[in-house]
Coordinates of C-alpha atoms in Angstrom, one line a residue:
Chain A
M2 CA -0.8 37.0 31.3
F3 CA 1.0 36.2 34.4
K4 CA 4.2 37.2 36.0
I5 CA 6.5 35.0 38.1
K6 CA 9.0 36.8 40.2
V7 CA 11.9 34.8 41.7
P8 CA 14.7 35.9 44.2
A9 CA 18.3 35.2 43.5
T10 CA 19.9 33.0 46.1
S11 CA 23.2 33.3 47.8
A12 CA 23.9 29.6 48.7
N13 CA 26.7 28.1 51.1
L14 CA 27.2 31.1 53.4
G15 CA 30.8 29.7 53.9
V16 CA 30.4 27.0 56.3
G17 CA 27.0 26.0 55.1
F18 CA 28.6 24.4 52.0
D19 CA 26.0 22.7 49.8
C20 CA 23.2 22.8 52.5
M21 CA 22.5 26.4 53.4
G22 CA 21.1 29.1 51.1
L23 CA 19.5 32.6 51.4
A24 CA 17.0 34.4 49.1
V25 CA 18.1 37.9 48.4
S26 CA 16.5 40.9 46.9
M27 CA 17.8 40.7 43.3
Y28 CA 14.9 39.2 41.2
S29 CA 14.0 37.9 37.8
E30 CA 10.6 38.5 36.3
F31 CA 9.1 36.1 33.8
Y32 CA 6.0 36.9 31.7
F33 CA 4.0 34.1 30.3
E34 CA 1.1 34.1 27.9
A35 CA -0.4 32.0 25.4
S36 CA 0.9 32.4 21.8
D37 CA 0.0 31.4 18.3
Q38 CA 3.4 30.2 17.8
P39 CA 4.6 27.0 19.6
L40 CA 7.3 29.0 21.5
E41 CA 8.6 32.6 21.6
I42 CA 11.2 33.6 24.1
S43 CA 12.5 37.3 24.5
G44 CA 14.6 39.2 27.0
C45 CA 17.6 36.8 26.9
D46 CA 20.5 35.8 24.7
V47 CA 19.5 34.7 21.3
A48 CA 21.3 31.4 22.1
Y49 CA 18.5 30.8 24.7
Q50 CA 15.4 31.8 22.6
N51 CA 14.6 28.1 21.8
N52 CA 13.2 25.0 23.5
R53 CA 16.4 24.2 25.3
N54 CA 15.9 27.6 27.4
L55 CA 15.9 26.3 30.9
V56 CA 12.8 28.1 32.1
Y57 CA 10.9 26.4 29.1
Q58 CA 12.5 23.0 30.1
A59 CA 11.2 23.6 33.6
F60 CA 7.8 24.6 32.3
L61 CA 7.7 21.2 30.3
K62 CA 8.8 19.2 33.5
G63 CA 5.8 20.9 35.2
C64 CA 3.5 19.8 32.2
E65 CA 4.9 16.3 32.3
F66 CA 4.5 16.1 36.0
L67 CA 0.8 17.3 35.7
Q68 CA 0.2 15.1 32.7
E69 CA -1.0 18.0 30.8
P70 CA -0.5 18.9 27.1
T71 CA 2.2 21.9 26.4
P72 CA 0.6 25.1 25.4
N73 CA 2.0 27.3 22.9
L74 CA 3.9 29.8 25.0
N75 CA 5.3 33.4 25.0
I76 CA 7.9 34.0 27.7
T77 CA 9.3 37.4 28.2
I78 CA 12.3 37.5 30.7
A79 CA 13.5 40.6 32.7
S80 CA 16.2 39.4 34.7
Q81 CA 18.4 41.2 37.5
V82 CA 20.3 38.0 38.3
P83 CA 23.6 37.9 36.8
V84 CA 24.7 34.4 35.2
A85 CA 27.6 32.3 36.6
R86 CA 28.1 34.6 39.4
G87 CA 27.2 32.3 42.2
L88 CA 23.7 34.0 42.8
G89 CA 21.6 30.8 41.7
S90 CA 20.5 32.1 38.3
S91 CA 19.8 28.5 37.1
A92 CA 17.7 27.8 40.1
V93 CA 15.8 30.8 39.3
C94 CA 15.0 29.8 35.7
I95 CA 13.9 26.3 37.1
I96 CA 11.6 27.8 39.8
A97 CA 10.1 30.1 37.4
G98 CA 9.3 27.4 34.6
L99 CA 7.8 25.0 37.1
K100 CA 5.7 27.8 39.0
A101 CA 4.6 29.0 35.7
A102 CA 3.2 25.5 34.8
S103 CA 1.5 25.3 38.0
I104 CA -0.2 28.5 37.6
W105 CA -1.0 27.8 33.9
F106 CA -3.0 24.6 35.3
D107 CA -4.8 26.4 38.2
N108 CA -2.0 26.0 40.9
A109 CA -1.9 22.4 40.6
I110 CA 1.6 21.9 41.6
S111 CA 2.0 22.0 45.6
T112 CA 5.0 23.8 47.1
T113 CA 6.5 20.5 48.2
N114 CA 6.2 19.0 44.7
L115 CA 7.7 22.3 43.1
L116 CA 10.6 21.7 45.4
K117 CA 11.0 18.1 44.5
L118 CA 10.7 18.7 40.8
A119 CA 13.3 21.7 41.0
V120 CA 15.6 19.4 43.0
E121 CA 15.4 16.7 40.2
M122 CA 16.4 19.3 37.8
E123 CA 19.2 21.1 39.8
G124 CA 20.5 18.1 41.5
H125 CA 20.7 19.7 44.9
P126 CA 18.4 21.6 47.1
D127 CA 20.5 24.5 48.5
N128 CA 19.8 27.1 45.9
V129 CA 16.2 26.0 45.0
T130 CA 15.0 25.8 48.5
P131 CA 15.3 29.6 49.3
S132 CA 14.1 30.6 45.8
I133 CA 10.9 28.9 46.7
Y134 CA 10.4 29.6 50.4
G135 CA 12.4 32.8 50.9
G136 CA 14.8 33.7 53.8
L137 CA 17.6 31.5 55.1
C138 CA 17.1 27.8 54.6
V139 CA 18.8 24.8 55.4
S140 CA 18.1 21.6 53.2
F141 CA 19.2 18.1 52.5
L142 CA 18.1 15.0 50.6
N143 CA 17.0 12.3 52.8
D144 CA 17.6 8.4 52.2
Q145 CA 14.7 8.6 49.7
Q146 CA 16.2 11.7 47.9
Q147 CA 13.3 13.8 49.0
P148 CA 14.3 17.4 50.3
V149 CA 14.1 18.2 54.1
V150 CA 13.9 21.8 54.7
A151 CA 14.1 24.1 57.8
Q152 CA 14.0 28.0 57.8
Y153 CA 15.7 30.2 60.1
P154 CA 15.2 33.7 61.2
I155 CA 17.9 36.6 60.5
S156 CA 18.4 39.4 62.7
D157 CA 17.0 42.8 61.0
E158 CA 20.3 44.5 62.3
L159 CA 22.5 42.5 60.0
K160 CA 23.0 44.2 56.7
F161 CA 24.1 42.1 53.5
V162 CA 26.2 43.6 50.5
A163 CA 26.9 41.6 47.4
L164 CA 30.2 42.3 45.8
V165 CA 29.8 41.1 42.1
P166 CA 33.0 40.7 40.1
N167 CA 33.4 41.4 36.5
Y168 CA 34.1 37.9 35.8
P169 CA 32.3 34.6 35.9
I170 CA 33.3 31.5 37.6
S171 CA 31.9 28.1 36.3
T172 CA 30.3 25.7 38.7
H173 CA 32.2 22.9 37.2
E174 CA 35.7 24.6 37.7
A175 CA 34.7 25.5 41.1
R176 CA 33.8 21.8 42.0
R177 CA 36.9 20.5 40.3
V178 CA 39.1 22.4 42.5
L179 CA 37.8 20.7 45.6
P180 CA 39.5 17.7 47.1
T181 CA 37.5 14.6 47.8
T182 CA 38.2 13.9 51.4
M183 CA 38.8 15.7 54.6
N184 CA 40.0 14.8 58.2
Y185 CA 37.8 14.5 61.2
A186 CA 39.1 17.8 62.7
T187 CA 38.2 19.7 59.6
A188 CA 34.6 18.2 59.4
I189 CA 34.0 18.9 63.2
H190 CA 35.2 22.6 62.5
Q191 CA 32.7 22.9 59.9
V192 CA 29.7 21.2 61.9
S193 CA 30.3 23.4 64.9
R194 CA 30.6 26.6 62.9
C195 CA 27.7 25.9 60.6
T196 CA 25.4 25.0 63.7
M197 CA 26.6 28.1 65.5
M198 CA 26.4 30.4 62.4
T199 CA 22.4 30.1 62.4
H200 CA 22.5 31.4 66.1
A201 CA 24.7 34.2 65.1
L202 CA 22.5 35.1 62.2
E203 CA 19.3 34.9 64.3
T204 CA 20.8 37.0 67.1
G205 CA 22.7 39.5 65.0
D206 CA 25.9 38.8 67.0
A207 CA 28.5 40.2 64.7
D208 CA 31.5 39.0 66.8
L209 CA 30.0 35.3 66.8
L210 CA 29.3 35.7 63.2
Q211 CA 33.1 36.6 62.4
R212 CA 34.1 33.6 64.3
T213 CA 31.7 31.1 62.7
C214 CA 31.9 32.2 59.2
Q215 CA 35.3 30.5 58.7
D216 CA 35.0 27.8 56.0
L217 CA 37.8 25.2 55.6
I218 CA 36.2 22.9 53.1
H219 CA 35.6 25.0 49.9
E220 CA 36.7 28.6 50.3
P221 CA 40.5 27.9 50.7
Y222 CA 40.3 26.3 47.3
R223 CA 37.9 28.5 45.6
A224 CA 39.5 31.6 46.9
K225 CA 42.2 30.9 44.2
L226 CA 39.7 31.5 41.6
I227 CA 38.8 34.9 43.0
P228 CA 42.1 36.9 43.4
E229 CA 40.6 39.7 45.3
Y230 CA 39.1 37.3 48.0
Q231 CA 41.7 37.7 50.8
Q232 CA 41.5 41.7 50.4
A233 CA 37.7 41.7 50.3
K234 CA 37.2 39.5 53.3
Q235 CA 39.8 41.6 55.2
L236 CA 37.9 44.6 54.4
A237 CA 34.6 43.4 55.5
E238 CA 36.4 42.1 58.8
S239 CA 37.9 45.4 59.5
E240 CA 34.4 46.7 59.4
Y241 CA 33.5 44.1 62.1
G242 CA 31.5 42.1 59.4
T243 CA 32.2 38.9 57.6
M244 CA 32.2 37.6 54.0
Y245 CA 31.9 34.3 52.1
I246 CA 31.8 33.1 48.6
S247 CA 28.3 33.3 47.5
G248 CA 27.6 29.8 45.7
S249 CA 30.6 28.8 43.8
G250 CA 31.4 32.3 43.2
S251 CA 32.6 34.9 42.0
T252 CA 30.2 36.9 43.9
L253 CA 31.3 37.6 47.4
M254 CA 28.7 38.3 49.9
A255 CA 29.4 40.4 53.0
I256 CA 27.4 40.2 56.2
M257 CA 27.7 43.6 58.1
P258 CA 26.6 44.2 61.7
N259 CA 24.7 47.5 61.0
Q260 CA 23.8 49.9 58.3
Q261 CA 26.9 52.1 58.9
A262 CA 29.4 49.4 58.6
A263 CA 27.6 48.2 55.4
H264 CA 27.7 51.7 53.8
S265 CA 31.3 52.1 54.8
L266 CA 32.2 48.5 53.3
L267 CA 30.3 49.6 50.2
V268 CA 32.2 52.7 49.6
H269 CA 35.6 51.1 50.3
A270 CA 34.9 48.0 48.2
Q271 CA 33.7 50.2 45.4
A272 CA 36.9 52.2 45.4
L273 CA 39.1 49.1 45.5
F274 CA 37.2 47.2 42.8
P275 CA 35.9 49.8 40.4
Q276 CA 34.9 47.4 37.7
W277 CA 32.5 45.4 40.1
I278 CA 29.0 45.8 41.0
I279 CA 28.8 46.4 44.7
S280 CA 25.2 46.4 46.2
P281 CA 23.3 46.4 49.3
V282 CA 20.8 43.4 49.2
Q283 CA 18.0 42.8 51.5
I284 CA 16.8 39.3 52.6
D285 CA 13.9 38.2 50.5
K286 CA 11.3 36.6 52.9
N287 CA 8.6 35.5 50.4
G288 CA 10.3 33.3 47.9
V289 CA 8.7 32.8 44.4
Q290 CA 5.4 35.2 43.9
S291 CA 3.1 35.3 41.0
E292 CA 0.7 37.7 39.8
V293 CA -2.1 37.0 37.2
I294 CA -2.4 40.4 35.0
N295 CA -5.2 41.3 32.6
R296 CA -4.4 44.5 30.5
G297 CA -2.1 45.8 33.0
E298 CA -4.3 45.2 35.9
V299 CA -3.4 42.7 38.7
L300 CA -6.3 40.4 38.8
Y301 CA -5.0 38.2 41.8
R302 CA -1.6 37.1 43.4
Chain B
M6 CA 31.1 24.3 104.3
F7 CA 29.7 24.5 101.0
K8 CA 28.1 22.3 98.4
I9 CA 28.8 22.1 94.7
K10 CA 26.1 20.4 92.6
V11 CA 27.1 19.7 88.9
P12 CA 24.9 18.0 86.2
A13 CA 26.0 15.2 84.0
T14 CA 26.2 15.9 80.5
S15 CA 25.2 13.9 77.4
A16 CA 27.4 15.0 74.5
N17 CA 27.5 14.5 70.7
L18 CA 23.8 14.3 70.2
G19 CA 24.5 11.9 67.4
V20 CA 25.4 14.4 64.6
G21 CA 26.9 17.0 67.0
F22 CA 30.1 15.0 67.3
D23 CA 32.6 16.8 69.4
C24 CA 30.7 20.0 69.5
M25 CA 27.4 19.6 71.0
G26 CA 26.4 18.7 74.6
L27 CA 23.4 18.8 76.8
A28 CA 23.1 19.1 80.6
V29 CA 20.7 16.4 82.2
S30 CA 19.2 16.0 85.5
M31 CA 21.7 13.5 86.9
Y32 CA 23.7 15.2 89.6
S33 CA 27.0 14.8 91.6
E34 CA 27.1 16.8 94.8
F35 CA 30.4 17.6 96.3
Y36 CA 30.9 19.1 99.9
F37 CA 34.0 21.1 100.5
E38 CA 35.1 22.3 104.0
A39 CA 38.4 23.3 105.7
S40 CA 40.3 20.3 107.4
D41 CA 43.0 19.8 109.9
Q42 CA 44.4 17.1 107.6
P43 CA 46.1 18.3 104.2
L44 CA 43.5 16.2 102.2
E45 CA 40.6 13.9 103.1
I46 CA 38.2 12.6 100.6
S47 CA 35.3 10.4 101.0
G48 CA 32.4 9.0 99.1
C49 CA 34.4 7.6 96.3
D50 CA 36.4 4.5 95.6
V51 CA 39.3 4.1 97.7
A52 CA 41.6 4.2 94.8
Y53 CA 40.6 7.9 94.2
Q54 CA 40.9 9.0 97.9
N55 CA 44.3 10.7 97.4
N56 CA 45.7 13.6 95.7
R57 CA 45.3 12.2 92.3
N58 CA 41.7 12.8 92.7
L59 CA 40.3 14.6 89.5
V60 CA 38.2 16.9 91.7
Y61 CA 41.2 17.8 94.0
Q62 CA 43.4 18.3 90.7
A63 CA 40.8 20.7 89.4
F64 CA 40.8 22.4 92.8
L65 CA 44.6 22.8 92.8
K66 CA 44.3 24.2 89.2
G67 CA 41.9 26.8 90.5
C68 CA 44.2 27.8 93.3
E69 CA 47.2 27.9 90.8
F70 CA 45.2 30.1 88.4
L71 CA 44.2 32.6 91.3
Q72 CA 47.7 32.3 92.7
E73 CA 46.4 31.4 96.2
P74 CA 47.9 28.8 98.5
T75 CA 46.1 25.2 98.8
P76 CA 44.1 25.0 101.8
N77 CA 43.8 21.8 103.9
L78 CA 40.5 20.2 102.4
N79 CA 37.9 17.8 103.3
I80 CA 35.9 16.7 100.2
T81 CA 32.7 14.4 100.4
I82 CA 31.4 13.2 97.2
A83 CA 27.8 12.0 96.5
S84 CA 27.4 11.1 92.9
Q85 CA 24.6 9.9 90.9
V86 CA 26.7 10.2 87.5
P87 CA 28.1 6.7 86.5
V88 CA 31.5 6.5 85.4
A89 CA 32.8 5.5 81.8
R90 CA 29.2 5.6 80.6
G91 CA 29.4 8.6 78.3
L92 CA 27.7 10.8 80.8
G93 CA 30.7 13.3 81.3
S94 CA 31.6 12.1 84.7
S95 CA 35.2 13.4 84.4
A96 CA 33.8 16.9 83.3
V97 CA 31.6 16.9 86.3
C98 CA 34.7 16.3 88.5
I99 CA 36.7 19.1 87.0
I100 CA 33.8 21.7 87.1
A101 CA 33.3 20.8 90.9
G102 CA 36.9 21.3 91.6
L103 CA 37.4 24.5 89.8
K104 CA 34.0 25.9 91.1
A105 CA 35.0 25.0 94.6
A106 CA 38.4 27.0 94.3
S107 CA 36.4 29.8 93.1
I108 CA 33.9 29.8 96.0
W109 CA 36.8 29.2 98.4
F110 CA 38.4 32.3 97.2
D111 CA 35.2 34.5 97.2
N112 CA 33.9 33.7 93.5
A113 CA 37.2 34.7 92.2
I114 CA 37.0 32.6 89.0
S115 CA 34.6 34.2 86.4
T116 CA 32.3 31.7 84.4
T117 CA 34.5 32.3 81.2
N118 CA 37.7 31.4 83.0
L119 CA 36.0 28.5 84.7
L120 CA 35.5 27.3 81.1
K121 CA 38.8 28.1 79.9
L122 CA 40.4 26.2 82.8
A123 CA 38.1 23.2 82.3
V124 CA 38.9 23.1 78.7
E125 CA 42.6 23.0 79.5
M126 CA 41.9 20.1 81.7
E127 CA 39.4 18.2 79.6
G128 CA 40.9 18.8 76.3
H129 CA 37.7 19.6 74.5
P130 CA 34.6 21.8 75.4
D131 CA 31.6 19.6 74.5
N132 CA 31.2 18.1 77.9
V133 CA 32.3 21.0 80.3
T134 CA 30.4 23.7 78.6
P135 CA 26.9 22.2 79.4
S136 CA 28.2 21.2 82.9
I137 CA 28.8 24.8 83.5
Y138 CA 26.1 26.6 81.7
G139 CA 23.2 24.1 81.5
G140 CA 20.9 23.2 78.7
L141 CA 22.0 22.7 75.0
C142 CA 25.3 24.0 74.2
V143 CA 27.5 23.9 70.9
S144 CA 31.0 24.9 71.4
F145 CA 34.3 25.0 69.6
L146 CA 37.8 26.3 70.3
N147 CA 38.9 29.2 68.2
D148 CA 42.2 29.9 66.6
Q149 CA 43.5 30.9 70.0
Q150 CA 42.4 27.8 71.5
Q151 CA 39.6 29.8 73.5
P152 CA 36.3 28.4 73.8
V153 CA 33.2 29.8 72.0
V154 CA 29.8 28.8 73.1
A155 CA 26.3 29.3 72.0
Q156 CA 23.1 28.0 74.0
Y157 CA 19.9 26.6 72.4
P158 CA 16.6 26.3 73.6
I159 CA 14.7 23.0 73.6
S160 CA 11.1 22.4 73.3
D161 CA 9.5 21.4 76.7
E162 CA 7.5 18.6 74.8
L163 CA 10.4 16.5 74.2
K164 CA 11.2 14.1 76.8
F165 CA 14.7 12.5 77.1
V166 CA 15.3 8.9 78.4
A167 CA 18.7 7.6 79.4
L168 CA 19.5 3.8 78.6
V169 CA 22.4 3.0 80.6
P170 CA 24.0 -0.4 79.9
N171 CA 25.7 -2.5 82.5
Y172 CA 29.0 -2.3 81.0
P173 CA 31.5 0.7 80.5
I174 CA 33.3 1.8 77.3
S175 CA 36.5 3.4 77.5
T176 CA 36.8 6.8 75.7
H177 CA 40.2 5.7 74.4
E178 CA 38.7 2.7 72.8
A179 CA 35.7 4.7 71.5
R180 CA 38.3 7.2 69.8
R181 CA 40.3 4.2 68.5
V182 CA 37.7 2.8 66.5
L183 CA 37.1 5.9 64.4
P184 CA 38.6 6.4 60.9
T185 CA 40.8 9.5 60.5
T186 CA 39.2 10.9 57.2
M187 CA 35.9 11.2 55.6
N188 CA 34.5 12.1 52.2
Y189 CA 32.7 15.3 51.3
A190 CA 29.3 13.8 51.1
T191 CA 29.6 12.5 54.5
A192 CA 30.9 15.8 55.9
I193 CA 28.1 17.6 54.2
H194 CA 25.5 15.3 55.5
Q195 CA 26.8 15.9 59.0
V196 CA 26.8 19.8 58.8
S197 CA 23.2 19.8 57.3
R198 CA 21.7 17.4 59.9
C199 CA 23.5 19.0 63.0
T200 CA 22.5 22.5 61.9
M201 CA 18.9 21.3 61.3
M202 CA 18.8 19.4 64.6
T203 CA 19.0 22.5 66.8
H204 CA 15.8 23.6 64.8
A205 CA 14.2 20.3 65.5
L206 CA 15.1 20.4 69.2
E207 CA 13.8 23.9 69.6
T208 CA 10.6 23.4 67.8
G209 CA 9.9 19.8 69.1
D210 CA 9.4 18.7 65.6
A211 CA 9.7 14.9 66.2
D212 CA 9.5 13.9 62.6
L213 CA 12.5 16.3 61.6
L214 CA 14.4 15.2 64.8
Q215 CA 14.3 11.5 63.5
R216 CA 15.7 12.6 60.0
T217 CA 18.4 14.8 61.4
C218 CA 19.6 12.6 64.4
Q219 CA 21.4 10.2 62.0
D220 CA 25.1 10.3 62.5
L221 CA 27.6 8.9 59.8
I222 CA 30.8 9.8 61.5
H223 CA 31.0 8.2 64.7
E224 CA 28.0 6.0 65.7
P225 CA 28.4 3.4 62.7
Y226 CA 31.9 2.6 64.1
R227 CA 30.9 2.9 68.1
A228 CA 27.6 1.0 67.6
K229 CA 29.8 -2.1 67.4
L230 CA 30.9 -1.6 70.9
I231 CA 27.2 -1.6 72.1
P232 CA 25.7 -4.8 70.7
E233 CA 22.1 -3.7 71.6
Y234 CA 22.5 -0.4 69.8
Q235 CA 20.4 -1.1 66.7
Q236 CA 17.6 -2.9 68.6
A237 CA 17.4 0.3 71.0
K238 CA 17.4 2.7 68.3
Q239 CA 14.8 1.0 66.4
L240 CA 12.7 0.8 69.5
A241 CA 13.0 4.6 70.0
E242 CA 12.1 5.1 66.4
S243 CA 9.0 2.8 66.5
E244 CA 7.6 5.2 69.3
Y245 CA 8.3 8.3 67.0
G246 CA 11.4 9.2 68.9
T247 CA 15.3 8.9 68.1
M248 CA 18.3 7.9 70.0
Y249 CA 21.9 8.6 70.0
I250 CA 25.1 7.3 71.7
S251 CA 25.7 9.7 74.8
G252 CA 29.2 10.9 74.6
S253 CA 31.3 7.8 73.4
G254 CA 29.0 5.5 75.2
S255 CA 27.8 3.1 76.6
T256 CA 24.9 5.0 77.5
L257 CA 22.2 5.4 74.8
M258 CA 20.1 8.6 75.0
A259 CA 16.5 8.6 73.6
I260 CA 14.6 11.8 72.5
M261 CA 11.0 11.1 72.6
P262 CA 8.2 13.5 71.1
N263 CA 6.1 13.4 74.2
Q264 CA 5.6 12.0 77.8
Q265 CA 3.5 9.0 76.6
A266 CA 6.0 7.8 74.2
A267 CA 8.8 8.3 76.7
H268 CA 6.9 6.1 79.1
S269 CA 6.2 3.4 76.4
L270 CA 10.0 3.4 75.5
L271 CA 10.9 3.1 79.3
V272 CA 8.6 0.1 79.6
H273 CA 9.7 -1.7 76.5
A274 CA 13.3 -0.9 77.0
Q275 CA 13.3 -2.1 80.6
A276 CA 11.7 -5.5 79.5
L277 CA 14.4 -5.9 76.7
F278 CA 17.4 -4.8 78.8
P279 CA 16.4 -5.8 82.5
Q280 CA 20.3 -5.4 83.5
W281 CA 20.3 -1.8 82.4
I282 CA 19.2 1.4 84.2
I283 CA 16.5 2.9 82.1
S284 CA 15.7 6.3 83.4
P285 CA 13.8 9.6 82.3
V286 CA 16.0 12.7 82.6
Q287 CA 15.0 16.3 82.3
I288 CA 17.2 19.0 80.8
D289 CA 19.1 20.8 83.5
K290 CA 19.0 24.5 82.6
N291 CA 21.2 25.9 85.3
G292 CA 24.5 24.2 84.9
V293 CA 26.7 23.9 88.1
Q294 CA 25.4 25.3 91.3
S295 CA 26.7 26.1 94.7
E296 CA 25.4 26.6 98.1
V297 CA 27.3 28.0 101.3
I298 CA 25.8 26.0 104.4
N299 CA 26.3 26.7 108.0
R300 CA 25.4 24.0 110.4
G301 CA 22.8 22.5 108.0
E302 CA 21.4 25.9 107.2
V303 CA 22.0 27.5 103.6
L304 CA 23.6 30.8 104.0
Y305 CA 23.7 32.0 100.4
R306 CA 23.7 30.6 97.0

């Protein structure tokens, strides 16, 4: 039996719309073992306990890539990553299935190919990249539709707090509200802020972070889908932090200058939004991890 | 008497349109001393030897900011920075005049105020910022129209070669050829490449540099003003480097992975464009410098 552990991701970081993503310490764990049935899945909604399950679809894609026969499989899912909250739950499932196929066939899929296959399934690299590599990643597809990735350091001083609303937002709806064009000033605003945001995150410069994390191309439209957006952002800024819509929402991710500010935000946000899950998260620096387990004992990682 | 030495700048760096700029080792030197005439200017075209001279206009602006009377002034200009070639010659004049006013009145203008005043005169921060600070700078104006700046390191491995055509391009014309809007895919292309370009420049990753330095928002339009653009870019890329239009042109700036590639480019480019000035340039890391000189002896810097 083996276990695959995949971090959730918080994409966009405001001004890094569709190209920046961050792996965070919310994990889904997936246990894979041989079965005498073609497929058994547990630990998720009954509606997904079949061969349309995304984890299984990704496993199949991995087998197909390796030109290997599909084994009979038992998959057990234990997930902390909420669905349709902008924390990359579909990327998590895709990475888990692909990585499992790789492990099943003796680590046969390289990290580069894992990313390529994941991008083929997800359509874009911003969530899958940090789920694989960990940390803060910027990514794009080149002219040959191959992913290109860079990883950036983040200051240990900065503390992240996830504010997870008690309602989902569909990615489809979040895409639909966006316009199709923008003017040059808006694009240049975005390029300069995003470029400087990596600098602010690396140096932990909270003042610069507040100035740079000011998106103009998706948050003004998507904020309407999250009625508490303005109030939450102002709260984070009043504590010298900043905040962005994680992925396409509904989660709001605060970046706070230090532990004390993060704690203060947490207390105030929980009082304002008692139905929400407000939780500190760390940066996950490892990305997807695997363990081969025999009778409860870890054999190798 | 004192001397002000200001580096030329190469703005845009392709995907950093209107927000990124680099100080390079082409300098203009300006000598200021008291005069018995209200104004004497030498070392430039006769048409500029009067009170409309941009250096003098900037000096006046500095005096006005400090609420000091304008002294009688002798200005001698010795400039290596060609005009209307996309190397920030107007920013150089502005910085020189402002810095001279500061020195004249006992260093009374802080660097922050120097930048603010320069941006007021130039209209945008991308050229003036590296002329003041040196190195690679990203800058933007915040909601209060105040400049915000970050500096990025550049790998010593990378070598820069300026290809200066034997014809000017007016900034006005270079602005006029641009469209006013773009689609989302183009903007996201630009944001991801620019963000990753700082990473490529810092690490000296020539392959990543080639992939990231692919502008979609101004070079496709401005390239038509520089008939040799495609040929020059292909030449740089064939030597594992890349190339961008410096400022609004006509200069093309190549970024080469090492000294050997830079030399090879230089030789081939000079053969292809015999009328052009093809010159290696270093990154200027200091920005504007001043020296107070008494009878040929430097008193202090």
